Amino acid sequence: MRAAKVPKRNPLTSELDLRAIRIFVAVAEAGSFVAGGASVGLTRSAAGKALSRLEDYLGTRLFHRTTRRLSLTTEGHEFYSRCLQIIEDVQEAEASIRHDHPLPRGTLRLTVSEGYGKAIVIPFLGSLLATSPELSVEVNFTDRIVDLVEEGFDLAIRVGEAVTSTEYVTQVIARARPRLYAAPGYLEKQGVPLSTSGLEKHQRLIYGLGTTTTAWNFIDKEGQSVSVNGRIHARFDSGDAIRVAATEGMGIGLLPPFVVARELNEGKLVEVLPSISAAELAVHVIYPSRRYLPARIRTFIDEFRKYLNAKESEF
């Protein structure tokens, strides 16, 4: 007797439909079956039943339910982030067929080097949000390397070296050449260095902790490389902290011009040894490698490039 043929399962089929995903996202964002259901045209009862069927299908609880509160479980948080991506992918697919351009919406999660973020990115975000009413942003300021996928960020902006990987797209969007700056009060007390050798007697504010090199490497006006070491007055893991320390008269800092533009204009800092500069630093934008970028990421990158090009002479 021949065994019955078992039909092959199509991996592209699923009982999980887009409407169930939209209901789940609406309830999760509203924190209520009533408000979430209403936003997708359902009563509280219908929304609750739809979510119960979804939990049964997934075999896991997505919400903690009490008489006064509704909140996502750990599994619910993970499923929510995946569902947002699914909805965005569908919108992008529809737009590619219709050849239109969906407006950026949702929350853009951005991590950026502190000094660059405060000096350049924040002013840009003001103009971006003014023209993108359905977009909101969450900004993390840090100089450490961040795992975008693991920590839930859409993209990063980094000054200097950037970690490259097949999982990420890394693009150079700007360049800057660090220079030396100090407060006028500091220079009055300690004297103005007249050459790179004179820097070794000054209080240097160093970027990087631990085993990071403390030497400063410059290119002089003849194009020759010059290395400066000597006394270390203080070390920081933040370029913005060096800006503050230099402004407070703690010593001389080596920083990109965009970090100290305001202090220079206000006379709180002045340039030291303007005939020399450090090696050029690249500013990178980094985002997960995907065939179709969500509109919020694509719009940010495109508009930020335009902003930088318009402001290039100021940076």
Coordinates of C-alpha atoms in Angstrom, one line a residue:
M1 CA 0.0 0.0 0.0
R2 CA 1.4 3.3 -1.0
A3 CA 1.8 5.9 1.6
A4 CA -0.2 9.1 1.2
K5 CA 1.7 11.9 -0.3
V6 CA 2.3 14.7 2.3
P7 CA 1.9 18.1 0.7
K8 CA 5.0 20.3 0.9
R9 CA 4.6 23.4 3.1
N10 CA 5.0 26.6 1.3
P11 CA 7.4 28.8 3.4
L12 CA 5.8 31.9 1.9
T13 CA 2.3 31.2 3.3
S14 CA 1.3 32.2 6.8
E15 CA -1.9 32.7 8.7
L16 CA -0.5 35.9 10.1
D17 CA -2.1 38.6 8.0
L18 CA -1.2 42.3 7.7
R19 CA -4.4 43.4 9.4
A20 CA -3.5 41.5 12.6
I21 CA -0.1 43.2 12.5
R22 CA -1.7 46.6 12.2
I23 CA -4.1 45.9 15.0
F24 CA -1.2 44.8 17.3
V25 CA 0.9 47.9 16.5
A26 CA -2.1 50.2 17.0
V27 CA -2.9 48.7 20.4
A28 CA 0.8 48.6 21.5
E29 CA 1.3 52.3 20.6
A30 CA -2.0 53.4 22.2
G31 CA -1.5 51.2 25.3
S32 CA -5.2 50.5 25.3
F33 CA -7.6 48.2 23.4
V34 CA -10.1 51.0 23.3
A35 CA -7.9 53.7 21.7
G36 CA -5.9 51.2 19.6
G37 CA -9.0 49.5 18.3
A38 CA -10.6 52.8 17.5
S39 CA -7.6 53.9 15.4
V40 CA -8.1 50.9 13.1
G41 CA -11.9 51.0 13.1
L42 CA -12.6 48.3 15.8
T43 CA -14.4 48.2 19.1
R44 CA -12.6 47.3 22.2
S45 CA -14.0 43.8 22.1
A46 CA -13.1 43.2 18.5
A47 CA -9.5 44.5 19.1
G48 CA -9.1 42.3 22.2
K49 CA -10.4 39.2 20.3
A50 CA -8.0 39.9 17.4
L51 CA -5.0 40.2 19.8
S52 CA -6.0 37.0 21.6
R53 CA -6.1 35.1 18.3
L54 CA -2.7 36.5 17.4
E55 CA -1.3 35.3 20.7
D56 CA -2.8 31.9 20.2
Y57 CA -1.3 31.7 16.8
L58 CA 2.2 32.8 17.9
G59 CA 2.0 30.6 21.1
T60 CA 3.2 33.5 23.3
R61 CA 1.7 36.3 25.4
L62 CA 2.4 39.7 23.8
F63 CA 0.7 41.9 26.5
H64 CA 0.7 42.1 30.3
R65 CA -3.0 42.8 31.1
T66 CA -4.3 44.2 34.4
T67 CA -7.5 46.1 35.2
R68 CA -5.7 49.4 35.0
R69 CA -2.8 48.9 32.6
L70 CA -1.8 47.2 29.3
S71 CA 1.9 46.8 28.5
L72 CA 4.1 44.8 26.2
T73 CA 5.9 41.6 27.4
T74 CA 9.5 41.1 26.4
E75 CA 8.3 39.0 23.5
G76 CA 5.8 41.7 22.7
H77 CA 8.5 44.4 22.5
E78 CA 10.6 42.2 20.1
F79 CA 7.5 41.4 17.9
Y80 CA 6.5 45.1 17.9
S81 CA 9.8 46.2 16.4
R82 CA 9.6 43.5 13.8
C83 CA 6.0 44.5 12.9
L84 CA 7.0 48.1 12.4
Q85 CA 9.6 47.0 10.0
I86 CA 7.1 44.8 8.1
I87 CA 4.6 47.7 7.8
E88 CA 7.4 50.0 6.5
D89 CA 8.5 47.4 4.0
V90 CA 5.0 47.1 2.7
Q91 CA 4.8 50.9 2.3
E92 CA 8.1 51.0 0.5
A93 CA 7.0 48.2 -1.8
E94 CA 3.8 50.0 -2.6
A95 CA 5.6 53.3 -3.3
S96 CA 8.1 51.6 -5.6
I97 CA 5.2 50.3 -7.7
R98 CA 3.3 53.6 -7.7
H99 CA 6.5 55.6 -8.2
D100 CA 5.7 58.0 -5.5
H101 CA 7.6 58.9 -2.4
P102 CA 6.0 58.3 1.0
L103 CA 6.5 60.9 3.7
P104 CA 8.8 59.9 6.5
R105 CA 6.9 58.8 9.5
G106 CA 7.5 57.0 12.8
T107 CA 10.5 57.4 15.1
L108 CA 14.0 57.7 13.7
R109 CA 16.5 56.3 16.3
L110 CA 19.9 57.9 15.8
T111 CA 23.2 57.6 17.6
V112 CA 25.8 60.3 17.0
S113 CA 29.2 61.5 18.3
E114 CA 28.4 64.0 21.0
G115 CA 30.4 67.0 19.7
Y116 CA 29.2 66.6 16.1
G117 CA 25.6 65.9 17.2
K118 CA 25.2 69.0 19.3
A119 CA 27.0 71.3 16.9
I120 CA 25.7 70.0 13.5
V121 CA 22.9 67.4 13.9
I122 CA 20.6 69.2 16.3
P123 CA 20.3 72.3 14.2
F124 CA 19.6 70.1 11.2
L125 CA 17.0 68.1 13.0
G126 CA 15.1 71.3 13.7
S127 CA 14.6 72.0 10.0
L128 CA 13.9 68.3 9.2
L129 CA 11.1 67.9 11.8
A130 CA 9.6 71.2 10.7
T131 CA 9.0 69.7 7.2
S132 CA 8.2 66.2 8.4
P133 CA 5.2 66.4 10.8
E134 CA 4.8 62.7 11.0
L135 CA 8.4 62.0 12.0
S136 CA 9.9 62.0 15.5
V137 CA 13.4 61.4 16.6
E138 CA 15.3 59.7 19.5
V139 CA 19.0 60.8 19.6
N140 CA 21.7 59.0 21.6
F141 CA 24.9 61.0 22.2
T142 CA 28.0 58.9 22.6
D143 CA 31.5 58.5 21.1
R144 CA 31.5 54.7 21.6
I145 CA 30.9 52.2 18.8
V146 CA 27.3 51.1 18.9
D147 CA 25.8 47.9 17.6
L148 CA 22.9 49.4 15.6
V149 CA 20.8 46.2 15.3
E150 CA 21.4 44.9 18.8
E151 CA 20.6 48.3 20.4
G152 CA 17.7 49.2 18.1
F153 CA 19.1 52.2 16.2
D154 CA 18.3 53.1 12.6
L155 CA 21.6 54.8 11.8
A156 CA 24.8 56.3 13.3
I157 CA 26.9 59.3 12.6
R158 CA 30.6 58.9 13.6
V159 CA 33.6 61.2 13.4
G160 CA 36.9 59.4 12.7
E161 CA 37.4 55.7 12.2
A162 CA 34.2 53.7 11.5
V163 CA 33.8 50.0 11.9
T164 CA 32.9 48.4 8.5
S165 CA 31.0 45.2 8.0
T166 CA 28.9 43.5 5.3
E167 CA 26.0 44.0 7.7
Y168 CA 26.2 47.8 7.4
V169 CA 26.5 50.5 4.8
T170 CA 29.1 53.1 5.6
Q171 CA 29.3 56.4 3.7
V172 CA 31.5 59.5 4.1
I173 CA 29.3 62.6 4.3
A174 CA 31.8 65.2 5.4
R175 CA 35.4 65.8 6.4
A176 CA 37.1 67.9 9.0
R177 CA 40.7 68.8 10.0
P178 CA 41.2 69.1 13.8
R179 CA 43.1 72.2 15.1
L180 CA 44.4 73.4 18.5
Y181 CA 42.2 75.7 20.7
A182 CA 42.6 77.2 24.1
A183 CA 40.8 79.9 26.3
P184 CA 42.4 83.4 26.2
G185 CA 42.7 83.3 30.0
Y186 CA 44.7 80.1 29.9
L187 CA 47.1 81.5 27.3
E188 CA 47.6 84.7 29.3
K189 CA 48.7 82.6 32.3
Q190 CA 50.6 79.9 30.6
G191 CA 51.9 81.7 27.5
V192 CA 51.2 81.2 23.8
P193 CA 53.2 78.3 22.3
L194 CA 55.2 79.5 19.3
S195 CA 56.1 76.1 17.9
T196 CA 55.0 72.5 18.2
S197 CA 57.9 71.8 20.5
G198 CA 56.5 74.4 22.9
L199 CA 53.3 72.4 23.2
E200 CA 55.1 69.7 25.3
K201 CA 55.3 72.2 28.2
H202 CA 51.6 72.9 28.1
Q203 CA 48.6 71.3 29.7
R204 CA 47.2 69.0 26.9
L205 CA 43.6 67.8 26.9
I206 CA 43.7 64.3 25.4
Y207 CA 40.9 62.4 23.7
G208 CA 40.8 58.7 24.7
L209 CA 41.3 56.7 27.8
G210 CA 43.4 53.7 28.8
T211 CA 46.0 52.5 26.3
T212 CA 45.0 55.0 23.6
T213 CA 48.0 56.9 22.3
T214 CA 48.5 60.4 23.8
A215 CA 50.7 61.8 21.0
W216 CA 49.4 64.5 18.7
N217 CA 50.4 64.2 15.1
F218 CA 50.3 67.3 12.9
I219 CA 51.1 68.5 9.4
D220 CA 53.1 71.8 9.3
K221 CA 52.9 74.5 6.6
E222 CA 55.6 72.8 4.7
G223 CA 53.6 69.6 4.6
Q224 CA 55.9 67.7 7.0
S225 CA 54.6 65.4 9.7
V226 CA 55.3 66.5 13.3
S227 CA 54.6 64.4 16.4
V228 CA 54.0 66.0 19.9
N229 CA 54.0 64.2 23.2
G230 CA 54.7 65.3 26.7
R231 CA 52.7 66.1 29.8
I232 CA 49.1 64.9 29.9
H233 CA 46.9 67.3 31.9
A234 CA 43.6 65.5 31.5
R235 CA 42.0 62.7 29.4
F236 CA 38.4 62.4 28.2
D237 CA 36.3 59.9 26.3
S238 CA 34.3 62.7 24.7
G239 CA 35.3 65.4 22.3
D240 CA 32.6 67.6 23.7
A241 CA 34.1 67.3 27.2
I242 CA 37.4 68.5 25.8
R243 CA 35.6 71.6 24.4
V244 CA 34.1 72.3 27.8
A245 CA 37.5 71.8 29.5
A246 CA 39.3 74.0 27.1
T247 CA 36.7 76.7 27.5
E248 CA 37.1 76.5 31.3
G249 CA 40.8 77.2 30.9
M250 CA 42.1 73.7 31.7
G251 CA 44.5 73.5 28.8
I252 CA 44.8 73.1 25.0
G253 CA 42.5 70.8 23.1
L254 CA 42.8 69.3 19.6
L255 CA 39.3 69.4 18.1
P256 CA 37.5 69.7 14.7
P257 CA 36.4 73.3 14.0
F258 CA 32.7 72.4 14.0
V259 CA 32.9 71.5 17.7
V260 CA 34.1 75.0 18.8
A261 CA 32.5 77.3 16.2
R262 CA 30.3 79.0 18.8
E263 CA 33.1 79.4 21.3
L264 CA 35.3 80.9 18.6
N265 CA 32.6 83.4 17.6
E266 CA 32.0 84.4 21.2
G267 CA 35.7 84.8 21.9
K268 CA 35.7 82.0 24.6
L269 CA 38.3 80.0 22.6
V270 CA 41.1 81.1 20.2
E271 CA 43.1 79.0 17.7
V272 CA 46.7 78.1 18.7
L273 CA 49.4 77.6 16.1
P274 CA 47.1 78.1 13.1
S275 CA 49.8 77.1 10.6
I276 CA 49.5 73.5 11.6
S277 CA 46.6 71.0 11.6
A278 CA 46.0 67.3 12.3
A279 CA 45.2 64.6 9.8
E280 CA 41.8 64.9 8.2
L281 CA 38.9 63.1 9.9
A282 CA 36.0 61.6 7.9
V283 CA 32.4 61.9 9.2
H284 CA 30.5 58.7 8.4
V285 CA 26.8 57.8 8.3
I286 CA 26.3 54.1 9.0
Y287 CA 23.1 52.1 8.7
P288 CA 22.1 48.4 8.4
S289 CA 22.4 47.0 4.9
R290 CA 18.9 46.7 3.4
R291 CA 17.6 46.6 -0.1
Y292 CA 14.8 49.1 0.7
L293 CA 15.5 51.8 3.2
P294 CA 12.5 53.0 5.3
A295 CA 11.5 56.5 4.2
R296 CA 12.6 58.0 7.6
I297 CA 16.2 56.8 7.0
R298 CA 16.4 57.7 3.4
T299 CA 14.9 61.2 3.9
F300 CA 17.3 61.9 6.8
I301 CA 20.4 60.9 4.7
D302 CA 19.3 62.8 1.6
E303 CA 18.3 66.0 3.5
F304 CA 21.4 65.9 5.7
R305 CA 23.6 65.8 2.7
K306 CA 21.9 68.8 1.2
Y307 CA 22.2 70.6 4.6
L308 CA 25.9 69.9 4.8
N309 CA 26.5 71.0 1.2
A310 CA 24.7 74.3 1.9
K311 CA 26.7 74.9 5.1
E312 CA 30.1 73.6 3.8
S313 CA 31.8 76.9 4.0
E314 CA 30.8 77.3 7.7
F315 CA 32.1 74.0 8.8

